[in-house]
Coordinates of C-alpha atoms and ligand atoms in Angstrom, one line a residue:
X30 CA 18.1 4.3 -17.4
X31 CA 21.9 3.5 -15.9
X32 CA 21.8 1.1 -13.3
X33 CA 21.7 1.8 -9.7
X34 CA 25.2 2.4 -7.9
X35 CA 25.4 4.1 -4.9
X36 CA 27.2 2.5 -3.0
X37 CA 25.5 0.2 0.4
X38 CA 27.5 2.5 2.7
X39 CA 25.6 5.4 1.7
X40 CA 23.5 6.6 4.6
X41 CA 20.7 7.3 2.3
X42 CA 21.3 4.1 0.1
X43 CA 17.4 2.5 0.6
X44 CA 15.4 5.6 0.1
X45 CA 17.9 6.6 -3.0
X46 CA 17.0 2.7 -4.3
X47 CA 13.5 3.2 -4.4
X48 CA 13.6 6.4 -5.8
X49 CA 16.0 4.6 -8.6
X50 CA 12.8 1.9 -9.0
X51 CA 10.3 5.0 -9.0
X52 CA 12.7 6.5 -12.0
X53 CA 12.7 3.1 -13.6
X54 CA 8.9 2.7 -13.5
X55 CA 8.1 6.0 -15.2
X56 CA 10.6 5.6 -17.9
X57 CA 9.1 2.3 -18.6
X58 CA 5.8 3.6 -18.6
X59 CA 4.7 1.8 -15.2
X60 CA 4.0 5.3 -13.6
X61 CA 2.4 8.3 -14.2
X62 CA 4.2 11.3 -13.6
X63 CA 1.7 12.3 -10.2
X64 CA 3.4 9.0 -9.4
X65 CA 6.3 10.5 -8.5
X66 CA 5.0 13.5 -6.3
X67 CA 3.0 10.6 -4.4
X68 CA 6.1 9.0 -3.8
X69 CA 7.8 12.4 -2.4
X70 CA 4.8 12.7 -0.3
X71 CA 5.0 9.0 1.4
X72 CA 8.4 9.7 1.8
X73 CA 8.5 12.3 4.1
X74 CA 5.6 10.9 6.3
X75 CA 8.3 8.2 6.6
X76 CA 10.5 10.7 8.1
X77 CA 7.9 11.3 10.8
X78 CA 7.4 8.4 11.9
X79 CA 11.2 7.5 12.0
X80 CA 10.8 5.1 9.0
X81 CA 9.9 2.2 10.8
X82 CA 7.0 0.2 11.6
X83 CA 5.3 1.6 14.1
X84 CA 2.8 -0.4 16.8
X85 CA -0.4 1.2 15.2
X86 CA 0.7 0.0 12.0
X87 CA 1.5 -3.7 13.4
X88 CA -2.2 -3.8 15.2
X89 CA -3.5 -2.5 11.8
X90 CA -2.0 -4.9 9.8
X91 CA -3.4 -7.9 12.1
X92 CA -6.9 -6.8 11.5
X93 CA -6.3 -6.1 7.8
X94 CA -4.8 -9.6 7.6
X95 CA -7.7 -11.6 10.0
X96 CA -10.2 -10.0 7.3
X97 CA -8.7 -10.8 4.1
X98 CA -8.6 -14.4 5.6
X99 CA -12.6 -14.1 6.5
X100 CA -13.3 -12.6 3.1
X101 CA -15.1 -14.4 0.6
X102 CA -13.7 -12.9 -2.6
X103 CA -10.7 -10.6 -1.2
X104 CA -8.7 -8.6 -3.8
X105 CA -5.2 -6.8 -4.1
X106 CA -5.2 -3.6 -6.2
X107 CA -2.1 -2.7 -7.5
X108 CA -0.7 0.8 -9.6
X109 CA 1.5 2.0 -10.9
X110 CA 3.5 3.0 -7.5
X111 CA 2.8 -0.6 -6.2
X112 CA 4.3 -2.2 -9.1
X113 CA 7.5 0.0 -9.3
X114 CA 8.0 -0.7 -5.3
X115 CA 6.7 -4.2 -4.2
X116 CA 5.9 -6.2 -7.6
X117 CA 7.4 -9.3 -6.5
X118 CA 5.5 -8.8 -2.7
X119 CA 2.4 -8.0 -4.1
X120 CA 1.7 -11.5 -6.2
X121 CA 3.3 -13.2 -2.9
X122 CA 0.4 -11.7 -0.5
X123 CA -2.2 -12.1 -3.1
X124 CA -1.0 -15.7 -3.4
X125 CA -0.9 -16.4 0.5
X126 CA -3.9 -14.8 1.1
X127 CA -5.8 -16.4 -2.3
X128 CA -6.9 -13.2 -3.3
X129 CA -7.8 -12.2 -6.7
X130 CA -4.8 -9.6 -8.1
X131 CA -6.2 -6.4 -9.8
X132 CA -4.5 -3.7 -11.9
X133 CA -6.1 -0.6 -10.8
X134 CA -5.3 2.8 -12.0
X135 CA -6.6 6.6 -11.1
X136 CA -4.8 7.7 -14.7
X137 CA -5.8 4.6 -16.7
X138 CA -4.5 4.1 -19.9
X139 CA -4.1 0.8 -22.0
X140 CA -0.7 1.3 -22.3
X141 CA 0.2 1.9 -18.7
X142 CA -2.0 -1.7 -18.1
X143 CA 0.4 -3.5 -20.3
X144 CA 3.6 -2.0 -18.7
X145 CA 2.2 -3.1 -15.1
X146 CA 1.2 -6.4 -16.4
X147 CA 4.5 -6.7 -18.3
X148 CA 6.4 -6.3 -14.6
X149 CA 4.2 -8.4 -12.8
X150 CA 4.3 -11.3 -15.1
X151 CA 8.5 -10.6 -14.8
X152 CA 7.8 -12.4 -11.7
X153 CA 5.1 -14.8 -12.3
X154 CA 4.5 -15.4 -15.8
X155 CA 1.3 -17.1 -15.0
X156 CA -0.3 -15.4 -12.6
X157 CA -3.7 -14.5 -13.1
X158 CA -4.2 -10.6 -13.5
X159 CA -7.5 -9.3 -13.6
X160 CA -8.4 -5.2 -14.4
X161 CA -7.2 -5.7 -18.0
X162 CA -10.8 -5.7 -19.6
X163 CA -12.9 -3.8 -16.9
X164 CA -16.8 -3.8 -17.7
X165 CA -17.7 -2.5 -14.7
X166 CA -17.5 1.1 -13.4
X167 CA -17.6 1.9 -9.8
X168 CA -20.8 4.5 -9.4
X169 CA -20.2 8.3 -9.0
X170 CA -16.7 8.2 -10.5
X171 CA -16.0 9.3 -14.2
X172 CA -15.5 6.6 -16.7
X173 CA -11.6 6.0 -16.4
X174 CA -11.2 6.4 -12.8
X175 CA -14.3 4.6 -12.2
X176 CA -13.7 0.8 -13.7
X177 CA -13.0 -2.4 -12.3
X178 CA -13.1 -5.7 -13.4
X179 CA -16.9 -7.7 -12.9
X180 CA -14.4 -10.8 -11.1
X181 CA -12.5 -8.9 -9.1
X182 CA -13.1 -5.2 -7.3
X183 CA -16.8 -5.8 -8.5
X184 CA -17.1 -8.7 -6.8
X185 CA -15.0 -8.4 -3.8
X186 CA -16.3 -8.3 -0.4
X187 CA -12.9 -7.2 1.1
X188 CA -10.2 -5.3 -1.1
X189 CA -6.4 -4.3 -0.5
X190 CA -6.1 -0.5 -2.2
X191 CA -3.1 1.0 -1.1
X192 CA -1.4 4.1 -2.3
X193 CA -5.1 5.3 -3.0
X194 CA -6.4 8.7 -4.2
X195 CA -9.2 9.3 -1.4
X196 CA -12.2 10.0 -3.6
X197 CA -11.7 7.0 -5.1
X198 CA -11.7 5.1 -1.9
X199 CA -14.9 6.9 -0.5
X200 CA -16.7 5.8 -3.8
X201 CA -15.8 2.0 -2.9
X202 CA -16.8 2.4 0.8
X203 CA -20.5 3.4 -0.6
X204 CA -20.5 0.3 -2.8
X205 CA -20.3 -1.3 0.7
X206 CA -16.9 -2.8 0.3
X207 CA -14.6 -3.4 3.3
X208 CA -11.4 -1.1 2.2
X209 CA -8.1 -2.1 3.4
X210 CA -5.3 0.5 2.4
X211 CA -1.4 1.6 3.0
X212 CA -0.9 4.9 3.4
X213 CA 1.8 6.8 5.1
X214 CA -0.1 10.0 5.0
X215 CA -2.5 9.7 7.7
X216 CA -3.8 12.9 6.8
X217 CA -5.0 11.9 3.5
X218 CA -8.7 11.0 2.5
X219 CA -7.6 7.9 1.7
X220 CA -6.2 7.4 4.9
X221 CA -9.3 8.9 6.7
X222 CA -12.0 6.8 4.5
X223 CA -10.6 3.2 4.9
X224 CA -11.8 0.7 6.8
X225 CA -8.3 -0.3 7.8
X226 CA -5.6 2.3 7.4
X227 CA -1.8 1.0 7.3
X228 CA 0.5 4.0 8.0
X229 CA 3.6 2.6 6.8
X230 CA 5.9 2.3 3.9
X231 CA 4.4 -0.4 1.6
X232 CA 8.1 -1.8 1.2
X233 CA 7.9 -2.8 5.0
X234 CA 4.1 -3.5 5.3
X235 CA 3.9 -6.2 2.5
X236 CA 6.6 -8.2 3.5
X237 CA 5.1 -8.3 7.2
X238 CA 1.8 -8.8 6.6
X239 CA 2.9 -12.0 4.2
X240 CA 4.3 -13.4 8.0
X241 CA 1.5 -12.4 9.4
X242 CA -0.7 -14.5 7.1
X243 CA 1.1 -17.3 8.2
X244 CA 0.9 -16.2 12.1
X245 CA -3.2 -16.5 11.5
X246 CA -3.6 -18.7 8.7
X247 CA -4.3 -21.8 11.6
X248 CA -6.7 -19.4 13.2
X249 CA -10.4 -20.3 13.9
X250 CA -12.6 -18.3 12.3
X251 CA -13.6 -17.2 15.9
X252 CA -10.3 -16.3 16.9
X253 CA -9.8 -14.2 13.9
X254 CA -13.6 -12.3 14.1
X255 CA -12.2 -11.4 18.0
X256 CA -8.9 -10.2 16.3
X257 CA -11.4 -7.8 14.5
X258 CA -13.9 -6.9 17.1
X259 CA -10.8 -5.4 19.0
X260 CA -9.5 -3.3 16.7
X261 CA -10.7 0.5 16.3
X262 CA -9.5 2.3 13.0
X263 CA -10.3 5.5 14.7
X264 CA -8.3 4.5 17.7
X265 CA -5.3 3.8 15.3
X266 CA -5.3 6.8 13.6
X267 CA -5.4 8.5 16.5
X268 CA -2.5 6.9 18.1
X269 CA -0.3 7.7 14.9
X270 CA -0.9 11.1 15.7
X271 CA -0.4 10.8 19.1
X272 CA 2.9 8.7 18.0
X273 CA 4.0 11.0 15.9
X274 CA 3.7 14.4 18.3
X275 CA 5.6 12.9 21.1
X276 CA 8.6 11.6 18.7
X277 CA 8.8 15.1 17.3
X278 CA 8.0 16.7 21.1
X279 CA 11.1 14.2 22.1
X280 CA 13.4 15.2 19.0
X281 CA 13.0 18.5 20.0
X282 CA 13.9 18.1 23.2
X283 CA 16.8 15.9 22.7
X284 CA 18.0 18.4 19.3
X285 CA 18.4 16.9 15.5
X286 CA 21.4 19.2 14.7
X287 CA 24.3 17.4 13.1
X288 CA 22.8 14.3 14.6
X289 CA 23.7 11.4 12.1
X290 CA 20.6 9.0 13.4
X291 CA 16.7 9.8 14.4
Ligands
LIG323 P1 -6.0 11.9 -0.9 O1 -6.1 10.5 -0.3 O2 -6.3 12.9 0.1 O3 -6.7 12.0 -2.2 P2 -3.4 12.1 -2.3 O4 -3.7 13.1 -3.3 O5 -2.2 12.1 -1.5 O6 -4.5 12.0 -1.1 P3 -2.6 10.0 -3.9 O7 -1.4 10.8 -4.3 O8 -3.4 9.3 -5.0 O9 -3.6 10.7 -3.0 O10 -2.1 8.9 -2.9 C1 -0.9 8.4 -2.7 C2 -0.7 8.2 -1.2 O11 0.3 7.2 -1.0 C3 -0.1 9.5 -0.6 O12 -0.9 9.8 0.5 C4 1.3 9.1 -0.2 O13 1.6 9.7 1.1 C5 1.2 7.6 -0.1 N1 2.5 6.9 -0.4 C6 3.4 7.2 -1.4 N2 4.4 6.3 -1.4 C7 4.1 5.4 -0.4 C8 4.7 4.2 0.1 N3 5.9 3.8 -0.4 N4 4.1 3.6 1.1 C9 3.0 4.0 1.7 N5 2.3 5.1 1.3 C10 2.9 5.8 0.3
LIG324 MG1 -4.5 9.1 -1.0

């Protein structure tokens, strides 16, 4: 794999970067090739919702972040997407939040296990990384898809799964765990069976819910229920849509042709 060299002045140049980490990942064996596709998809929600962080995501993300810090035994899930995009973020939230870190994959082989763990210890050669000897399965899902690790997803009261296929996510919602996940298909099952759904690029939501960590982190344990009580999932999907339609009803409007910005 050459090295990356668009040059900064490229308008394209962050979405052409991660695209160069998403190539990196699968010819190091990080990703599987549906990987890729995923990452196509995501990327042009992205384009609908003008690539930014939008206000649903923000309230999202405070209510993700209030319960991680309730939780008893929270856990981030990462695969392969996760590791090619936000490696380095991923061990940082897992760290802030004191959440067990799990390698978690839909196509699980042994080999794509070591190559995550490989990059993740890149950046933490000590960090604790569970999901490398599941002996659990989570019920009603076929024996790869299915296992976890008995410390960590088993366990968990609250878990982080983003980038999530959405069968998967409804089988952990009927083992009665609270499901947190980033998804910038709001359409998706995932994105309709979580507790907490994220729309946003994970490459902005990881790095702003580490801040927001330390916005609560002094919190009562009052003040943080009440951050929960107020927020409606439902509510925030709905308001992505609604987001979304009036950005596109204004683009119309205002006409995209040989415009160099959105
Ligand atoms: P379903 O949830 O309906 O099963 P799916 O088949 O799309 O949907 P996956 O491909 O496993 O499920 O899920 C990956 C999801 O992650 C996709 O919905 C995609 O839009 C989203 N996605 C990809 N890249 C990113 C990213 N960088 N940030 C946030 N979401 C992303
Ligand atoms: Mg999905």
């Amino acid at each position: 794999m050459g090295e990356f060299k668009v040059p900064k002045s490229h308008p394209r140049y962050w979405s052409l970067y991660y695209r160069h980490k998403i190539e990196e990942a699968l010819e190091a064996g990080i990703l599987a090739k549906a990987g890729t596709m995923a990452h196509g998809r995501g990327e042009a929600f992205d384009y609908l919702i003008g690539e930014r962080t939008i206000e649903p995501a923000e309230r999202a993300m405070r209510a993700a972040v209030a319960k991680l810090l309730l939780a008893k035994h929270p856990v981030v899930s990462v695969n392969g997407n996760v590791a090619a995009l936000v490696p380095k973020e991923t061990i940082e939230l897992a760290k802030v939040l004191d959440a067990r870190l799990e390698i978690n994959l839909f196509y699980r082989t042994e080999e794509r296990v070591r190559a995550i763990e490989e990059a993740l210890r890149k950046h933490d050669p000590d960090i604790e990384i569970l999901g490398i000897n599941p002996t659990k399965r989570i019920p009603n899902l076929e024996s790869e898809r299915g296992k976890v690790d008995e410390e960590g997803i088993w366990k968990a009261d609250v878990i982080v799964v983003p980038l999530e296929d959405g069968d998967r996510t409804e089988a952990l919602v009927a083992m009665g765990k609270f499901v947190i996940t980033v998804d910038l298909n709001l359409l998706s099952r995932s994105a309709r069976m979580a507790d907490i759904t994220i729309v946003d690029n994970i490459i902005r939501a990881y790095p702003r819910m580490i801040e927001i960590v330390e916005e609560l982190r002094e919190k009562s344990k009052e003040e943080l229920e009440a951050i929960l009580k107020g927020y409606d999932n439902e509510k925030t999907l709905s308001d992505v849509l609604i987001y979304i339609r009036d950005r596109l009803g204004d683009l119309a409007k205002e006409g995209i042709w040989r415009r160099r910005e959105l």
